[in-house]
Amino acid sequence: MQTHRVRVGDQERELPVVNVGDVSVALLNLLGDTALTEAAAEELVKRLPHGVQTLVTPEVKAVPLAHAMSVRSGLPYVVARKTEKPYMVGSVKKTVVSITTGKPQELVIDGSDIEKLDGKRVAIVDDVVSTGGTLTGLVELLTEVGAEVVATLVVFTEGEARDDVIALGHLPLYPK
């Protein structure tokens, strides 16, 4: 199996290169990798712009990262869910297309989280940003609920280089 070596803080990993449609990507999975998640959180918190009041992350793989950054920074965090749950009241949603799934998916903010966002300066936290479909949808959703997105922090960018996000590194796309 082809792999791609990465380093985050004092942690090194061989990421498997997997097919996701028309291209292959080096798959970063923070779920269950506490050491890598903690190393990434440590580095990203150092790069948080002054004045951020809330962290926001899309469900699922970046949730442990947002939690670890919240613990270190003392900032609350909100998870944009991928499906509306029966217990959600007054939720707001947006449909996006992610490179990972290649299919439309929803981003949903529970009405109970809106007070943590309305009028607040927020930073989006994610594991990887590639095409920016999820990121664009999340920015639109956050703007709709009254938040001001002041930064996006990710472990890695992927594909095209991006100067609109704060990243610890970059992952290439692999032709099929």
PDB file of C-alpha atoms in Angstrom:
ATOM      1  CA  MET A   1       0.000   0.000   0.000  1.00  0.00           C
ATOM      2  CA  GLN A   2       1.242   3.456  -0.896  1.00  0.00           C
ATOM      3  CA  THR A   3       1.702   5.842   2.035  1.00  0.00           C
ATOM      4  CA  HIS A   4       2.598   9.472   2.624  1.00  0.00           C
ATOM      5  CA  ARG A   5       4.793  10.430   5.613  1.00  0.00           C
ATOM      6  CA  VAL A   6       3.734  13.424   7.724  1.00  0.00           C
ATOM      7  CA  ARG A   7       5.029  15.072  10.872  1.00  0.00           C
ATOM      8  CA  VAL A   8       2.960  17.092  13.344  1.00  0.00           C
ATOM      9  CA  GLY A   9       4.883  18.376  16.351  1.00  0.00           C
ATOM     10  CA  ASP A  10       6.805  15.386  17.674  1.00  0.00           C
ATOM     11  CA  GLN A  11       4.523  12.862  15.962  1.00  0.00           C
ATOM     12  CA  GLU A  12       5.213  11.113  12.653  1.00  0.00           C
ATOM     13  CA  ARG A  13       2.711   9.027  10.707  1.00  0.00           C
ATOM     14  CA  GLU A  14       2.547   7.069   7.463  1.00  0.00           C
ATOM     15  CA  LEU A  15      -0.855   7.985   6.033  1.00  0.00           C
ATOM     16  CA  PRO A  16      -2.415   5.450   3.668  1.00  0.00           C
ATOM     17  CA  VAL A  17      -3.110   6.762   0.177  1.00  0.00           C
ATOM     18  CA  VAL A  18      -6.721   5.872  -0.647  1.00  0.00           C
ATOM     19  CA  ASN A  19      -9.018   6.313  -3.635  1.00  0.00           C
ATOM     20  CA  VAL A  20     -11.832   8.865  -3.230  1.00  0.00           C
ATOM     21  CA  GLY A  21     -13.279   8.968  -6.727  1.00  0.00           C
ATOM     22  CA  ASP A  22     -11.222  10.626  -9.446  1.00  0.00           C
ATOM     23  CA  VAL A  23      -8.129  11.027  -7.258  1.00  0.00           C
ATOM     24  CA  SER A  24      -6.370   9.406  -4.338  1.00  0.00           C
ATOM     25  CA  VAL A  25      -5.568  11.185  -1.077  1.00  0.00           C
ATOM     26  CA  ALA A  26      -3.350  10.643   1.938  1.00  0.00           C
ATOM     27  CA  LEU A  27      -5.995   9.804   4.538  1.00  0.00           C
ATOM     28  CA  LEU A  28      -5.620  11.601   7.864  1.00  0.00           C
ATOM     29  CA  ASN A  29      -7.740  10.016  10.587  1.00  0.00           C
ATOM     30  CA  LEU A  30      -7.504  11.670  13.995  1.00  0.00           C
ATOM     31  CA  LEU A  31     -10.186   9.419  15.503  1.00  0.00           C
ATOM     32  CA  GLY A  32      -8.470   7.229  18.072  1.00  0.00           C
ATOM     33  CA  ASP A  33      -5.021   8.756  17.477  1.00  0.00           C
ATOM     34  CA  THR A  34      -4.724  10.715  20.704  1.00  0.00           C
ATOM     35  CA  ALA A  35      -1.015  11.504  20.384  1.00  0.00           C
ATOM     36  CA  LEU A  36      -1.382  12.989  16.900  1.00  0.00           C
ATOM     37  CA  THR A  37      -4.551  14.874  17.864  1.00  0.00           C
ATOM     38  CA  GLU A  38      -2.875  16.371  20.940  1.00  0.00           C
ATOM     39  CA  ALA A  39       0.229  17.355  18.944  1.00  0.00           C
ATOM     40  CA  ALA A  40      -1.925  19.047  16.292  1.00  0.00           C
ATOM     41  CA  ALA A  41      -4.000  20.855  18.939  1.00  0.00           C
ATOM     42  CA  GLU A  42      -0.850  22.106  20.670  1.00  0.00           C
ATOM     43  CA  GLU A  43       0.499  23.560  17.417  1.00  0.00           C
ATOM     44  CA  LEU A  44      -2.801  25.015  16.189  1.00  0.00           C
ATOM     45  CA  VAL A  45      -3.626  26.759  19.492  1.00  0.00           C
ATOM     46  CA  LYS A  46      -0.331  28.652  19.128  1.00  0.00           C
ATOM     47  CA  ARG A  47      -1.666  29.987  15.816  1.00  0.00           C
ATOM     48  CA  LEU A  48      -5.144  31.033  17.012  1.00  0.00           C
ATOM     49  CA  PRO A  49      -5.684  34.713  16.217  1.00  0.00           C
ATOM     50  CA  HIS A  50      -6.270  37.039  19.154  1.00  0.00           C
ATOM     51  CA  GLY A  51      -9.924  37.691  19.897  1.00  0.00           C
ATOM     52  CA  VAL A  52     -11.408  34.357  18.821  1.00  0.00           C
ATOM     53  CA  GLN A  53     -14.365  33.596  21.109  1.00  0.00           C
ATOM     54  CA  THR A  54     -15.619  30.201  19.888  1.00  0.00           C
ATOM     55  CA  LEU A  55     -14.240  27.256  17.922  1.00  0.00           C
ATOM     56  CA  VAL A  56     -16.456  25.514  15.351  1.00  0.00           C
ATOM     57  CA  THR A  57     -15.818  22.141  13.747  1.00  0.00           C
ATOM     58  CA  PRO A  58     -17.685  19.980  11.251  1.00  0.00           C
ATOM     59  CA  GLU A  59     -18.645  16.513  12.459  1.00  0.00           C
ATOM     60  CA  VAL A  60     -16.900  13.893  12.735  1.00  0.00           C
ATOM     61  CA  LYS A  61     -13.144  13.453  12.316  1.00  0.00           C
ATOM     62  CA  ALA A  62     -12.111  16.883  13.632  1.00  0.00           C
ATOM     63  CA  VAL A  63     -14.222  16.748  16.817  1.00  0.00           C
ATOM     64  CA  PRO A  64     -11.361  15.375  18.972  1.00  0.00           C
ATOM     65  CA  LEU A  65      -9.105  18.135  17.607  1.00  0.00           C
ATOM     66  CA  ALA A  66     -11.610  20.873  18.471  1.00  0.00           C
ATOM     67  CA  HIS A  67     -12.037  19.368  21.940  1.00  0.00           C
ATOM     68  CA  ALA A  68      -8.273  19.290  22.550  1.00  0.00           C
ATOM     69  CA  MET A  69      -7.948  22.877  21.314  1.00  0.00           C
ATOM     70  CA  SER A  70     -10.835  23.916  23.566  1.00  0.00           C
ATOM     71  CA  VAL A  71      -9.139  22.377  26.600  1.00  0.00           C
ATOM     72  CA  ARG A  72      -5.874  24.192  25.815  1.00  0.00           C
ATOM     73  CA  SER A  73      -7.395  27.569  24.908  1.00  0.00           C
ATOM     74  CA  GLY A  74     -10.324  27.699  27.326  1.00  0.00           C
ATOM     75  CA  LEU A  75     -12.634  28.509  24.399  1.00  0.00           C
ATOM     76  CA  PRO A  76     -15.982  26.779  23.931  1.00  0.00           C
ATOM     77  CA  TYR A  77     -16.567  24.782  20.771  1.00  0.00           C
ATOM     78  CA  VAL A  78     -19.583  23.970  18.627  1.00  0.00           C
ATOM     79  CA  VAL A  79     -19.978  20.952  16.356  1.00  0.00           C
ATOM     80  CA  ALA A  80     -21.777  21.420  13.039  1.00  0.00           C
ATOM     81  CA  ARG A  81     -23.591  18.091  12.728  1.00  0.00           C
ATOM     82  CA  LYS A  82     -24.056  16.230   9.435  1.00  0.00           C
ATOM     83  CA  THR A  83     -27.657  15.289  10.118  1.00  0.00           C
ATOM     84  CA  GLU A  84     -30.467  16.991  11.963  1.00  0.00           C
ATOM     85  CA  LYS A  85     -31.295  15.114  15.163  1.00  0.00           C
ATOM     86  CA  PRO A  86     -34.828  14.786  16.582  1.00  0.00           C
ATOM     87  CA  TYR A  87     -33.802  16.633  19.758  1.00  0.00           C
ATOM     88  CA  MET A  88     -32.603  19.721  17.872  1.00  0.00           C
ATOM     89  CA  VAL A  89     -34.817  22.787  18.188  1.00  0.00           C
ATOM     90  CA  GLY A  90     -34.495  25.822  15.953  1.00  0.00           C
ATOM     91  CA  SER A  91     -31.610  24.336  13.993  1.00  0.00           C
ATOM     92  CA  VAL A  92     -30.137  25.954  10.897  1.00  0.00           C
ATOM     93  CA  LYS A  93     -28.739  23.867   8.019  1.00  0.00           C
ATOM     94  CA  LYS A  94     -26.812  24.086   4.767  1.00  0.00           C
ATOM     95  CA  THR A  95     -26.149  21.482   2.046  1.00  0.00           C
ATOM     96  CA  VAL A  96     -22.513  21.017   0.939  1.00  0.00           C
ATOM     97  CA  VAL A  97     -20.494  18.572  -1.172  1.00  0.00           C
ATOM     98  CA  SER A  98     -17.302  17.137   0.365  1.00  0.00           C
ATOM     99  CA  ILE A  99     -14.415  15.587  -1.590  1.00  0.00           C
ATOM    100  CA  THR A 100     -14.375  12.741   0.941  1.00  0.00           C
ATOM    101  CA  THR A 101     -17.922  11.596   0.183  1.00  0.00           C
ATOM    102  CA  GLY A 102     -18.443  13.162  -3.237  1.00  0.00           C
ATOM    103  CA  LYS A 103     -22.130  13.469  -2.339  1.00  0.00           C
ATOM    104  CA  PRO A 104     -24.308  16.234  -0.944  1.00  0.00           C
ATOM    105  CA  GLN A 105     -24.420  16.311   2.840  1.00  0.00           C
ATOM    106  CA  GLU A 106     -25.920  18.652   5.384  1.00  0.00           C
ATOM    107  CA  LEU A 107     -24.233  20.796   7.978  1.00  0.00           C
ATOM    108  CA  VAL A 108     -26.573  21.531  10.880  1.00  0.00           C
ATOM    109  CA  ILE A 109     -26.183  23.864  13.842  1.00  0.00           C
ATOM    110  CA  ASP A 110     -28.505  23.168  16.742  1.00  0.00           C
ATOM    111  CA  GLY A 111     -30.553  26.131  17.890  1.00  0.00           C
ATOM    112  CA  SER A 112     -29.107  25.735  21.400  1.00  0.00           C
ATOM    113  CA  ASP A 113     -25.621  26.460  19.991  1.00  0.00           C
ATOM    114  CA  ILE A 114     -26.594  29.668  18.210  1.00  0.00           C
ATOM    115  CA  GLU A 115     -26.061  31.799  21.346  1.00  0.00           C
ATOM    116  CA  LYS A 116     -22.411  30.617  21.378  1.00  0.00           C
ATOM    117  CA  LEU A 117     -22.077  31.938  17.821  1.00  0.00           C
ATOM    118  CA  ASP A 118     -24.322  34.985  17.342  1.00  0.00           C
ATOM    119  CA  GLY A 119     -22.177  38.123  17.460  1.00  0.00           C
ATOM    120  CA  LYS A 120     -19.039  36.089  18.180  1.00  0.00           C
ATOM    121  CA  ARG A 121     -15.660  35.941  16.442  1.00  0.00           C
ATOM    122  CA  VAL A 122     -15.194  32.282  15.558  1.00  0.00           C
ATOM    123  CA  ALA A 123     -12.439  30.062  14.214  1.00  0.00           C
ATOM    124  CA  ILE A 124     -13.247  27.000  12.138  1.00  0.00           C
ATOM    125  CA  VAL A 125     -11.197  23.928  13.080  1.00  0.00           C
ATOM    126  CA  ASP A 126     -10.876  20.947  10.729  1.00  0.00           C
ATOM    127  CA  ASP A 127      -8.528  18.086  10.002  1.00  0.00           C
ATOM    128  CA  VAL A 128      -8.065  18.679   6.254  1.00  0.00           C
ATOM    129  CA  VAL A 129      -9.377  21.225   3.769  1.00  0.00           C
ATOM    130  CA  SER A 130      -9.231  20.298   0.097  1.00  0.00           C
ATOM    131  CA  THR A 131     -11.750  21.690  -2.378  1.00  0.00           C
ATOM    132  CA  GLY A 132     -13.250  23.917   0.294  1.00  0.00           C
ATOM    133  CA  GLY A 133     -16.834  22.728  -0.243  1.00  0.00           C
ATOM    134  CA  THR A 134     -17.416  21.978   3.424  1.00  0.00           C
ATOM    135  CA  LEU A 135     -15.531  25.111   4.473  1.00  0.00           C
ATOM    136  CA  THR A 136     -17.552  27.389   2.177  1.00  0.00           C
ATOM    137  CA  GLY A 137     -20.834  25.894   3.376  1.00  0.00           C
ATOM    138  CA  LEU A 138     -19.794  26.206   7.008  1.00  0.00           C
ATOM    139  CA  VAL A 139     -18.786  29.867   6.568  1.00  0.00           C
ATOM    140  CA  GLU A 140     -22.186  30.588   4.970  1.00  0.00           C
ATOM    141  CA  LEU A 141     -23.986  28.756   7.778  1.00  0.00           C
ATOM    142  CA  LEU A 142     -22.036  30.589  10.484  1.00  0.00           C
ATOM    143  CA  THR A 143     -22.670  33.944   8.821  1.00  0.00           C
ATOM    144  CA  GLU A 144     -26.377  33.109   8.711  1.00  0.00           C
ATOM    145  CA  VAL A 145     -26.445  32.601  12.498  1.00  0.00           C
ATOM    146  CA  GLY A 146     -24.583  35.864  13.140  1.00  0.00           C
ATOM    147  CA  ALA A 147     -21.005  34.671  13.633  1.00  0.00           C
ATOM    148  CA  GLU A 148     -17.938  36.372  12.202  1.00  0.00           C
ATOM    149  CA  VAL A 149     -15.465  33.791  10.875  1.00  0.00           C
ATOM    150  CA  VAL A 150     -12.009  35.248  11.547  1.00  0.00           C
ATOM    151  CA  ALA A 151      -9.834  32.189  10.892  1.00  0.00           C
ATOM    152  CA  THR A 152      -9.779  28.622   9.661  1.00  0.00           C
ATOM    153  CA  LEU A 153      -7.216  26.307  11.236  1.00  0.00           C
ATOM    154  CA  VAL A 154      -6.491  22.851   9.835  1.00  0.00           C
ATOM    155  CA  VAL A 155      -3.905  20.159  10.288  1.00  0.00           C
ATOM    156  CA  PHE A 156      -3.354  19.926   6.523  1.00  0.00           C
ATOM    157  CA  THR A 157      -4.422  21.543   3.301  1.00  0.00           C
ATOM    158  CA  GLU A 158      -4.774  19.179   0.361  1.00  0.00           C
ATOM    159  CA  GLY A 159      -4.435  19.596  -3.387  1.00  0.00           C
ATOM    160  CA  GLU A 160      -4.089  23.273  -4.272  1.00  0.00           C
ATOM    161  CA  ALA A 161      -2.108  25.452  -1.883  1.00  0.00           C
ATOM    162  CA  ARG A 162      -4.393  27.775   0.092  1.00  0.00           C
ATOM    163  CA  ASP A 163      -3.507  31.064   1.705  1.00  0.00           C
ATOM    164  CA  ASP A 164      -6.949  31.494   3.297  1.00  0.00           C
ATOM    165  CA  VAL A 165      -6.358  28.893   6.027  1.00  0.00           C
ATOM    166  CA  ILE A 166      -3.812  28.381   8.788  1.00  0.00           C
ATOM    167  CA  ALA A 167      -2.331  24.908   8.269  1.00  0.00           C
ATOM    168  CA  LEU A 168       0.425  22.830   9.824  1.00  0.00           C
ATOM    169  CA  GLY A 169       1.273  21.228   6.485  1.00  0.00           C
ATOM    170  CA  HIS A 170       0.134  20.240   3.005  1.00  0.00           C
ATOM    171  CA  LEU A 171      -0.913  16.929   1.446  1.00  0.00           C
ATOM    172  CA  PRO A 172      -0.675  16.279  -2.297  1.00  0.00           C
ATOM    173  CA  LEU A 173      -3.423  14.727  -4.400  1.00  0.00           C
ATOM    174  CA  TYR A 174      -2.405  11.533  -6.178  1.00  0.00           C
ATOM    175  CA  PRO A 175      -3.610  10.812  -9.714  1.00  0.00           C
ATOM    176  CA  LYS A 176      -5.634   7.645 -10.050  1.00  0.00           C
TER     177      LYS A 176
END
